[in-house]
């Protein structure tokens, strides 16, 4: 493993110029969107896939002979805090969850730390692109009165580059949103001095929040009208400005909705406001699969490897959720909604296969489906001519933990598979 | 809720019978892999392993064609089945408390873990105290009372903790606002090292008092017996080798310091738990004879894991340490086989070495490797049947036996959940019907009294809707484990819940949150 990484470095340094080309040959190509190609070759020119075939040759191109290896598109983790959070328990290293209820103007990419250790660690698992979210919340909305509803914009980031500008594949890929819910009755006693809250109170607060959302979107629409009117006394407002692509349906809203009721509410909200939504991190979806399919609303799934929500749920209720959505005809991709376990995305997908999701669908759900859902299927997500050369070379199925990632390319550039973790290994394994 | 689940459990718990699993790939762990092999189970034990086994009369045949059999998986670090808090929050040395006293056999996570092939767990206290309390090893005999969970003949243990967690209560007030409380010694790693030395110094004095007393008795004298000390007794057991020490630890310095304290005081560390920097002092751990029970790939959740690397298990293994992979999590314990597969990726260990880390190696660490941890004649019939090789992330557990009893069966589970759905519907329908009947009755009575008193009929004013009643499903606090407001227990994602040990919550009362 170490030796192959060194070999790659040699290859990488050999084609530093932008317009250099690279021929990866003798590999089994898994394009994801079409049939596998045995003994195939892929030609990369200027960072893009220029040709795919079985008998390619290219004069002047560097050749990478991948005999016996498999070539897959780079994987996409469609929901993480990579780049924005280093050590989750140390606040100084975390740039998530800004103060304020509506912050659509906040952009994840501007605080994406290209030197974060997580960038190298996550890409070593074959993940070439992540969606970085400005909020740490899973799917559940906090019931606090000042809890964020719109924490900001999420960015699709390539896991290679010198600056966040280099790495930004699609900025403003989605508007992050935490949909209000009526919180469950807490098991523990409320803190001393706070009176117990009744369902009626909680329901009232929830309705107030729904109204706040409706008002905010109404403000955004009026702002857009005022801007379009082009009067000289028009006053720009960064918050409302950031909402224009949303109300025009150009920027989808990634709605964190964990439970059936929030999902239904979110769909109703999307219908009413005529906005595009993506449901994120659902776990207790009840009977909403058909509803999602009927409305053509895609889903970004959270971790498959998570406990059932209710004590009397089937033990495999979360393992089987992806297969359930697939059977209902819902389009979905996988994500982890964290940092420290973002690299385990492929195993989240594999677990769903153990519980009846077809294997090729699992692979699609960590590649092309994510690209489709976030509107970048013309650039990434499969091995097709004209797309960016985001590729991984493996000795087997990339969703299996026993498989090793042997080489990786992001936009045609060979990236190192080293990380803090391998460096510690290299340093300490030979301690006398 | 509980009765319904227990009903499922009891339905699954058949009598120990003679069973022959045949035509399977048998992963014995200690004696290689047998293709088209069989395992004969008799009287709760493995009676025979090999090819061409013949079934005794009356044996149940399990066709293992295309399937895989492994030993039951063993988790060397668990908090499952602990009722309430895992930390006794008072003293830095709370060695008098015992997990065995708070076992909850109806914890649904026992069943969920079984469904993932887990059969044995080392159930520990949390890590808020330098010495947390007495621990026990259990078998996941779902449906049995608490006393039946305890692994017969497994040596009990005691939980130690080093590093950030045990020193937190010694921080200045408001350092962690959540822990604003009176400071408690120790507040540094220096103090944690000292705390353990002080405790064992006292334990040795206590041990000597009893020795002198007993010698006096033997001489025919009438000495005054020492006052019993329930805190020091388990530490004396440690000194006498009757109780294993399982030490939560992260950094190399604290690991080495505890080894030296143990050397000085004359006891052994049985396992270092978590031990994410174990790779830096693998030589010293191996020389001491301790095992290392670690995470496959956890990192980044707190400062003391800054030098975590998933290559830890590989380095320690190659330097002669017996390594196991543990869960410390109600979730992760459900698929330790998938977790084990990661050591093949990180460090290139073999599939056999990987599987050993969740079977025979934890068995060795817990001193139960003569009974469980591999498929060998004479060992307990703790077995798992999978549809694919258990190191494949696509594999699924089909059946699980403990002592030859079948405790999990996928097809039975599927049938039982249908029954549960039907039963819930029945109860729901009955509730609805009862409500309707009560309403009808009330209406009739009202009409009758109105008629008697000559009031006009009025059907609208009745306050039949009590809107203070929680109407959504989630509002009912039926679930003891999953936090009602923060769904699927993701003990790792939240920094304050990164491991079941963490005492960063305001009140360390919630299991799984500590």
Short mmCIF file of C-alpha atoms in Angstrom, two decimals, chain B residues 99 143 204 297 457 503:
data_model
loop_
_atom_site.label_atom_id
_atom_site.label_comp_id
_atom_site.label_asym_id
_atom_site.label_seq_id
_atom_site.Cartn_x
_atom_site.Cartn_y
_atom_site.Cartn_z
CA UNK B 99 -22.63 -3.48 37.33
CA UNK B 143 -35.57 -13.23 27.46
CA UNK B 204 -2.34 -3.00 50.54
CA UNK B 297 -11.30 3.67 13.15
CA UNK B 457 -80.53 19.06 23.32
CA UNK B 503 -19.19 12.56 31.43
#
